[in-house]
PDB file of C-alpha atoms in Angstrom:
ATOM      1  CA  MET A  15     107.416 107.404  94.843  1.00  0.00           C
ATOM      2  CA  PRO A  16     106.775 106.983  98.615  1.00  0.00           C
ATOM      3  CA  HIS A  17     109.095 104.751 100.517  1.00  0.00           C
ATOM      4  CA  ALA A  18     107.939 101.901 102.728  1.00  0.00           C
ATOM      5  CA  SER A  19     109.185 102.120 106.275  1.00  0.00           C
ATOM      6  CA  ALA A  20     109.285  98.564 107.568  1.00  0.00           C
ATOM      7  CA  PRO A  21     110.251  97.469 111.092  1.00  0.00           C
ATOM      8  CA  GLN A  22     113.130  95.011 111.350  1.00  0.00           C
ATOM      9  CA  THR A  23     111.087  91.978 112.465  1.00  0.00           C
ATOM     10  CA  SER A  24     113.020  88.676 112.753  1.00  0.00           C
ATOM     11  CA  SER A  25     111.577  85.369 111.531  1.00  0.00           C
ATOM     12  CA  GLN A  26     111.670  84.113 115.117  1.00  0.00           C
ATOM     13  CA  ALA A  27     109.640  87.025 116.398  1.00  0.00           C
ATOM     14  CA  ARG A  28     106.791  86.045 114.171  1.00  0.00           C
ATOM     15  CA  THR A  29     105.825  83.311 116.614  1.00  0.00           C
ATOM     16  CA  SER A  30     104.653  85.981 119.064  1.00  0.00           C
ATOM     17  CA  LYS A  31     102.503  87.768 116.490  1.00  0.00           C
ATOM     18  CA  LYS A  32      98.906  87.072 115.701  1.00  0.00           C
ATOM     19  CA  VAL A  33      98.746  84.795 112.685  1.00  0.00           C
ATOM     20  CA  TRP A  34      96.281  85.751 110.040  1.00  0.00           C
ATOM     21  CA  ARG A  35      95.021  82.790 108.027  1.00  0.00           C
ATOM     22  CA  ALA A  36      92.764  82.865 105.005  1.00  0.00           C
ATOM     23  CA  ALA A  37      90.364  80.240 103.533  1.00  0.00           C
ATOM     24  CA  LEU A  38      91.849  77.249 101.849  1.00  0.00           C
ATOM     25  CA  ILE A  39      91.393  77.563  98.111  1.00  0.00           C
ATOM     26  CA  GLY A  40      92.758  74.229  97.037  1.00  0.00           C
ATOM     27  CA  ALA A  41      95.320  75.626  94.677  1.00  0.00           C
ATOM     28  CA  ALA A  42      98.509  73.546  94.241  1.00  0.00           C
ATOM     29  CA  PHE A  43     102.065  74.167  93.064  1.00  0.00           C
ATOM     30  CA  LEU A  44     105.402  72.529  93.439  1.00  0.00           C
ATOM     31  CA  ALA A  45     108.926  73.919  93.759  1.00  0.00           C
ATOM     32  CA  ALA A  46     112.237  72.242  93.936  1.00  0.00           C
ATOM     33  CA  GLY A  47     113.333  71.681  97.517  1.00  0.00           C
ATOM     34  CA  LEU A  48     110.047  72.725  99.090  1.00  0.00           C
ATOM     35  CA  SER A  49     106.864  70.674  99.036  1.00  0.00           C
ATOM     36  CA  VAL A  50     103.871  72.991  98.636  1.00  0.00           C
ATOM     37  CA  ALA A  51     100.812  70.770  98.415  1.00  0.00           C
ATOM     38  CA  ALA A  52      98.176  73.443  98.809  1.00  0.00           C
ATOM     39  CA  ALA A  53      97.967  77.185  99.021  1.00  0.00           C
ATOM     40  CA  GLU A  54      95.817  79.781 100.697  1.00  0.00           C
ATOM     41  CA  GLN A  55      94.464  83.085  99.381  1.00  0.00           C
ATOM     42  CA  TRP A  56      95.145  85.915 101.876  1.00  0.00           C
ATOM     43  CA  VAL A  57      93.078  89.060 101.320  1.00  0.00           C
ATOM     44  CA  ALA A  58      93.630  92.332 103.164  1.00  0.00           C
ATOM     45  CA  ALA A  59      90.633  93.832 104.930  1.00  0.00           C
ATOM     46  CA  ASP A  60      90.829  96.989 102.735  1.00  0.00           C
ATOM     47  CA  GLY A  61      90.942  94.858  99.545  1.00  0.00           C
ATOM     48  CA  ARG A  62      94.175  96.494  98.351  1.00  0.00           C
ATOM     49  CA  LEU A  63      96.171  93.278  98.562  1.00  0.00           C
ATOM     50  CA  GLN A  64      95.566  89.659  97.849  1.00  0.00           C
ATOM     51  CA  VAL A  65      98.236  86.989  97.597  1.00  0.00           C
ATOM     52  CA  THR A  66      98.445  83.218  97.318  1.00  0.00           C
ATOM     53  CA  VAL A  67     100.450  81.877 100.311  1.00  0.00           C
ATOM     54  CA  PRO A  68     102.280  78.569 100.177  1.00  0.00           C
ATOM     55  CA  ASN A  69     100.980  75.845 102.451  1.00  0.00           C
ATOM     56  CA  ASN A  70     102.309  76.027 106.093  1.00  0.00           C
ATOM     57  CA  TRP A  71     103.560  79.617 105.681  1.00  0.00           C
ATOM     58  CA  PRO A  72     102.035  81.704 108.457  1.00  0.00           C
ATOM     59  CA  VAL A  73     100.976  85.212 107.494  1.00  0.00           C
ATOM     60  CA  ASP A  74     101.600  88.012 110.033  1.00  0.00           C
ATOM     61  CA  LEU A  75     100.006  91.402 109.731  1.00  0.00           C
ATOM     62  CA  GLU A  76     102.791  93.795 110.728  1.00  0.00           C
ATOM     63  CA  SER A  77     100.756  96.995 110.726  1.00  0.00           C
ATOM     64  CA  GLU A  78      97.669  98.538 112.321  1.00  0.00           C
ATOM     65  CA  PRO A  79      94.524  99.264 110.288  1.00  0.00           C
ATOM     66  CA  THR A  80      95.170 102.946 110.674  1.00  0.00           C
ATOM     67  CA  ASP A  81      98.767 102.812 109.371  1.00  0.00           C
ATOM     68  CA  ALA A  82      99.367 104.420 105.976  1.00  0.00           C
ATOM     69  CA  VAL A  83     101.714 101.656 104.965  1.00  0.00           C
ATOM     70  CA  GLN A  84     100.250  98.176 105.317  1.00  0.00           C
ATOM     71  CA  GLN A  85     102.774  95.338 105.755  1.00  0.00           C
ATOM     72  CA  ILE A  86     102.571  91.586 105.893  1.00  0.00           C
ATOM     73  CA  ILE A  87     105.315  88.985 106.455  1.00  0.00           C
ATOM     74  CA  MET A  88     104.766  85.417 105.435  1.00  0.00           C
ATOM     75  CA  GLY A  89     107.085  82.409 105.400  1.00  0.00           C
ATOM     76  CA  THR A  90     109.180  80.165 107.568  1.00  0.00           C
ATOM     77  CA  ALA A  91     112.428  80.533 109.388  1.00  0.00           C
ATOM     78  CA  ASP A  92     114.249  79.831 106.140  1.00  0.00           C
ATOM     79  CA  GLN A  93     112.102  81.444 103.410  1.00  0.00           C
ATOM     80  CA  GLU A  94     110.222  84.704 103.725  1.00  0.00           C
ATOM     81  CA  CYS A  95     108.256  87.236 101.696  1.00  0.00           C
ATOM     82  CA  ARG A  96     107.351  90.703 102.793  1.00  0.00           C
ATOM     83  CA  VAL A  97     104.616  92.663 101.012  1.00  0.00           C
ATOM     84  CA  TYR A  98     103.726  96.295 101.463  1.00  0.00           C
ATOM     85  CA  THR A  99     100.939  98.564 100.192  1.00  0.00           C
ATOM     86  CA  VAL A 100     102.387 102.072 100.069  1.00  0.00           C
ATOM     87  CA  PRO A 101     100.286 105.222  99.408  1.00  0.00           C
ATOM     88  CA  ASN A 102     101.149 107.101  96.240  1.00  0.00           C
ATOM     89  CA  PRO A 103      99.086 110.372  96.156  1.00  0.00           C
ATOM     90  CA  GLY A 104     100.498 111.108  92.709  1.00  0.00           C
ATOM     91  CA  THR A 105      98.414 108.351  91.104  1.00  0.00           C
ATOM     92  CA  ALA A 106      95.257 108.834  93.191  1.00  0.00           C
ATOM     93  CA  ALA A 107      93.276 110.176  90.187  1.00  0.00           C
ATOM     94  CA  ALA A 108      94.780 107.782  87.630  1.00  0.00           C
ATOM     95  CA  THR A 109      92.657 105.490  85.542  1.00  0.00           C
ATOM     96  CA  THR A 110      93.338 101.801  85.203  1.00  0.00           C
ATOM     97  CA  GLN A 111      94.717 102.347  81.696  1.00  0.00           C
ATOM     98  CA  GLN A 112      97.094 105.057  82.950  1.00  0.00           C
ATOM     99  CA  MET A 113      98.364 102.755  85.684  1.00  0.00           C
ATOM    100  CA  VAL A 114      99.015  99.964  83.248  1.00  0.00           C
ATOM    101  CA  ARG A 115     100.902 102.280  80.872  1.00  0.00           C
ATOM    102  CA  ALA A 116     102.968 103.769  83.770  1.00  0.00           C
ATOM    103  CA  PHE A 117     104.247 100.350  84.740  1.00  0.00           C
ATOM    104  CA  ALA A 118     104.713  98.979  81.243  1.00  0.00           C
ATOM    105  CA  GLN A 119     108.330 100.328  80.960  1.00  0.00           C
ATOM    106  CA  PRO A 120     111.124  98.920  83.094  1.00  0.00           C
ATOM    107  CA  PHE A 121     112.126 101.044  86.090  1.00  0.00           C
ATOM    108  CA  THR A 122     115.649 102.301  86.006  1.00  0.00           C
ATOM    109  CA  VAL A 123     118.152 101.203  88.628  1.00  0.00           C
ATOM    110  CA  GLU A 124     117.844 104.719  90.103  1.00  0.00           C
ATOM    111  CA  GLN A 125     114.033 104.326  90.494  1.00  0.00           C
ATOM    112  CA  TRP A 126     114.591 100.934  92.227  1.00  0.00           C
ATOM    113  CA  GLY A 127     117.100 102.605  94.470  1.00  0.00           C
ATOM    114  CA  GLN A 128     114.522 105.122  95.676  1.00  0.00           C
ATOM    115  CA  VAL A 129     112.215 102.231  96.641  1.00  0.00           C
ATOM    116  CA  ILE A 130     114.792 100.019  98.469  1.00  0.00           C
ATOM    117  CA  ALA A 131     116.212 102.965 100.364  1.00  0.00           C
ATOM    118  CA  GLY A 132     113.046 102.714 102.587  1.00  0.00           C
ATOM    119  CA  VAL A 133     113.073  98.982 103.084  1.00  0.00           C
ATOM    120  CA  PRO A 134     115.471  97.631 105.784  1.00  0.00           C
ATOM    121  CA  ILE A 135     116.030  94.107 104.372  1.00  0.00           C
ATOM    122  CA  VAL A 136     117.327  95.492 101.025  1.00  0.00           C
ATOM    123  CA  ARG A 137     118.588  98.922 102.036  1.00  0.00           C
ATOM    124  CA  GLY A 138     122.090  99.389 100.559  1.00  0.00           C
ATOM    125  CA  GLY A 139     121.692  96.396  98.201  1.00  0.00           C
ATOM    126  CA  THR A 140     122.656  96.344  94.519  1.00  0.00           C
ATOM    127  CA  VAL A 141     119.838  96.150  92.007  1.00  0.00           C
ATOM    128  CA  THR A 142     120.342  93.795  89.054  1.00  0.00           C
ATOM    129  CA  ASN A 143     118.286  92.651  86.100  1.00  0.00           C
ATOM    130  CA  PRO A 144     115.400  95.165  86.282  1.00  0.00           C
ATOM    131  CA  GLN A 145     112.649  94.118  83.900  1.00  0.00           C
ATOM    132  CA  VAL A 146     108.874  94.093  83.405  1.00  0.00           C
ATOM    133  CA  ASP A 147     106.635  91.060  83.546  1.00  0.00           C
ATOM    134  CA  SER A 148     103.719  91.880  81.246  1.00  0.00           C
ATOM    135  CA  ALA A 149     102.150  88.367  81.118  1.00  0.00           C
ATOM    136  CA  GLY A 150      99.125  89.557  83.054  1.00  0.00           C
ATOM    137  CA  PHE A 151      96.825  92.557  82.808  1.00  0.00           C
ATOM    138  CA  TRP A 152      98.832  94.514  85.324  1.00  0.00           C
ATOM    139  CA  PRO A 153     102.524  94.926  84.427  1.00  0.00           C
ATOM    140  CA  ARG A 154     104.853  94.051  87.310  1.00  0.00           C
ATOM    141  CA  GLN A 155     108.289  95.513  87.776  1.00  0.00           C
ATOM    142  CA  GLU A 156     110.867  92.886  88.811  1.00  0.00           C
ATOM    143  CA  ALA A 157     114.481  92.874  89.922  1.00  0.00           C
ATOM    144  CA  GLN A 158     116.972  90.948  91.979  1.00  0.00           C
ATOM    145  CA  ILE A 159     118.750  92.815  94.794  1.00  0.00           C
ATOM    146  CA  SER A 160     122.066  91.568  96.005  1.00  0.00           C
ATOM    147  CA  THR A 161     122.665  92.101  99.756  1.00  0.00           C
ATOM    148  CA  ASP A 162     125.481  91.082 102.079  1.00  0.00           C
ATOM    149  CA  ASP A 163     123.621  87.901 103.085  1.00  0.00           C
ATOM    150  CA  GLY A 164     121.955  86.840  99.836  1.00  0.00           C
ATOM    151  CA  VAL A 165     119.669  87.721  96.936  1.00  0.00           C
ATOM    152  CA  VAL A 166     116.283  89.279  97.351  1.00  0.00           C
ATOM    153  CA  TYR A 167     113.626  88.724  94.710  1.00  0.00           C
ATOM    154  CA  ALA A 168     111.603  91.937  94.358  1.00  0.00           C
ATOM    155  CA  SER A 169     108.530  93.204  92.514  1.00  0.00           C
ATOM    156  CA  ILE A 170     106.549  96.441  92.326  1.00  0.00           C
ATOM    157  CA  GLN A 171     103.023  96.913  91.008  1.00  0.00           C
ATOM    158  CA  GLY A 172     100.804 100.066  90.916  1.00  0.00           C
ATOM    159  CA  ARG A 173      97.152 100.678  91.494  1.00  0.00           C
ATOM    160  CA  ALA A 174      95.383 104.042  91.578  1.00  0.00           C
ATOM    161  CA  GLY A 175      96.571 105.747  94.782  1.00  0.00           C
ATOM    162  CA  TYR A 176      99.073 103.155  96.001  1.00  0.00           C
ATOM    163  CA  ASP A 177     101.896 100.794  95.039  1.00  0.00           C
ATOM    164  CA  ILE A 178     102.532  97.190  96.094  1.00  0.00           C
ATOM    165  CA  TYR A 179     106.099  96.252  96.963  1.00  0.00           C
ATOM    166  CA  ALA A 180     107.147  92.652  97.528  1.00  0.00           C
ATOM    167  CA  PHE A 181     110.502  91.194  98.644  1.00  0.00           C
ATOM    168  CA  CYS A 182     111.346  87.482  99.074  1.00  0.00           C
ATOM    169  CA  LYS A 183     114.500  86.186 100.624  1.00  0.00           C
ATOM    170  CA  THR A 184     116.171  82.956 101.774  1.00  0.00           C
ATOM    171  CA  TYR A 185     117.687  82.929 105.284  1.00  0.00           C
ATOM    172  CA  GLY A 186     118.737  79.308 105.441  1.00  0.00           C
ATOM    173  CA  GLY A 187     118.856  76.216 103.173  1.00  0.00           C
ATOM    174  CA  PRO A 188     118.789  76.311  99.395  1.00  0.00           C
ATOM    175  CA  ASP A 189     117.448  79.338  97.597  1.00  0.00           C
ATOM    176  CA  GLN A 190     113.826  79.035  96.429  1.00  0.00           C
ATOM    177  CA  PRO A 191     113.319  81.327  93.377  1.00  0.00           C
ATOM    178  CA  ALA A 192     110.541  79.116  91.980  1.00  0.00           C
ATOM    179  CA  VAL A 193     108.508  79.464  95.177  1.00  0.00           C
ATOM    180  CA  TYR A 194     109.148  83.178  95.355  1.00  0.00           C
ATOM    181  CA  ASN A 195     108.150  83.655  91.689  1.00  0.00           C
ATOM    182  CA  THR A 196     104.920  81.829  92.380  1.00  0.00           C
ATOM    183  CA  VAL A 197     104.138  84.142  95.304  1.00  0.00           C
ATOM    184  CA  LEU A 198     105.121  87.296  93.337  1.00  0.00           C
ATOM    185  CA  ASP A 199     102.928  86.147  90.350  1.00  0.00           C
ATOM    186  CA  SER A 200      99.954  85.779  92.617  1.00  0.00           C
ATOM    187  CA  ILE A 201     100.052  89.312  94.109  1.00  0.00           C
ATOM    188  CA  GLY A 202      97.243  91.746  93.220  1.00  0.00           C
ATOM    189  CA  ALA A 203      94.249  93.534  94.627  1.00  0.00           C
ATOM    190  CA  ALA A 204      90.762  92.214  95.431  1.00  0.00           C
ATOM    191  CA  THR A 205      89.388  94.984  93.305  1.00  0.00           C
ATOM    192  CA  ASP A 206      91.393  93.999  90.145  1.00  0.00           C
ATOM    193  CA  ALA A 207      88.615  92.072  88.428  1.00  0.00           C
ATOM    194  CA  ALA A 208      86.195  95.007  88.709  1.00  0.00           C
ATOM    195  CA  ALA A 209      88.873  97.469  87.547  1.00  0.00           C
ATOM    196  CA  GLU A 210      89.742  95.306  84.553  1.00  0.00           C
ATOM    197  CA  ALA A 211      86.074  94.920  83.558  1.00  0.00           C
ATOM    198  CA  ALA A 212      85.566  98.637  83.839  1.00  0.00           C
ATOM    199  CA  ALA A 213      88.622  99.310  81.685  1.00  0.00           C
ATOM    200  CA  ALA A 214      87.452  96.837  79.069  1.00  0.00           C
ATOM    201  CA  ALA A 215      83.945  98.540  79.002  1.00  0.00           C
ATOM    202  CA  ALA A 216      85.482 101.958  78.692  1.00  0.00           C
ATOM    203  CA  ALA A 217      87.543 100.823  75.684  1.00  0.00           C
ATOM    204  CA  VAL A 218      84.523  99.619  73.768  1.00  0.00           C
ATOM    205  CA  PRO A 219      83.347 102.425  71.424  1.00  0.00           C
ATOM    206  CA  THR A 220      79.703 103.423  71.801  1.00  0.00           C
ATOM    207  CA  THR A 221      77.396 103.303  68.871  1.00  0.00           C
ATOM    208  CA  PRO A 222      76.045 106.711  67.887  1.00  0.00           C
TER     209      PRO A 222
END
């Protein structure tokens, strides 16, 4: 699996970046310690990533359109999530059903280690509680990663030709796992609905 190579960008440095905002979609959710009255849907220009962003969380695009690995950072000075789309040539020809099956079994600690070795905020961390969230159509790998300065909540998903990595972390104040889980639950691709419909149609037997 390819490794994301993310620059070490501080929360403070985000103020000098161009902020990318998406249309208000009127979704609402609450989390202890953080009032999130509304959320925004952020969609990447290439359609490979969409995510629901908590209200008042700026979104910074940390990569150029020509970069193989696309990166966004969203959050505040205290809470932050980083999401990457990472090319995976090994799955370029995979069907939707094959991708779902591939991610249906929990990754091992060793597999997680290969991923986090390429991500600065979790490099050298200890992976705990690897599991799969299969509540939705697309299974999502989940784990917590213990680092020297706190716990990182991580997820990995796969689509044909690329993987989606996400890492959420608290830098100050109380930890916010409920907020992070809401963000991680919302991550997908703009092409998901079409892929799911095509998979459903392919599964229907034809009448001779």
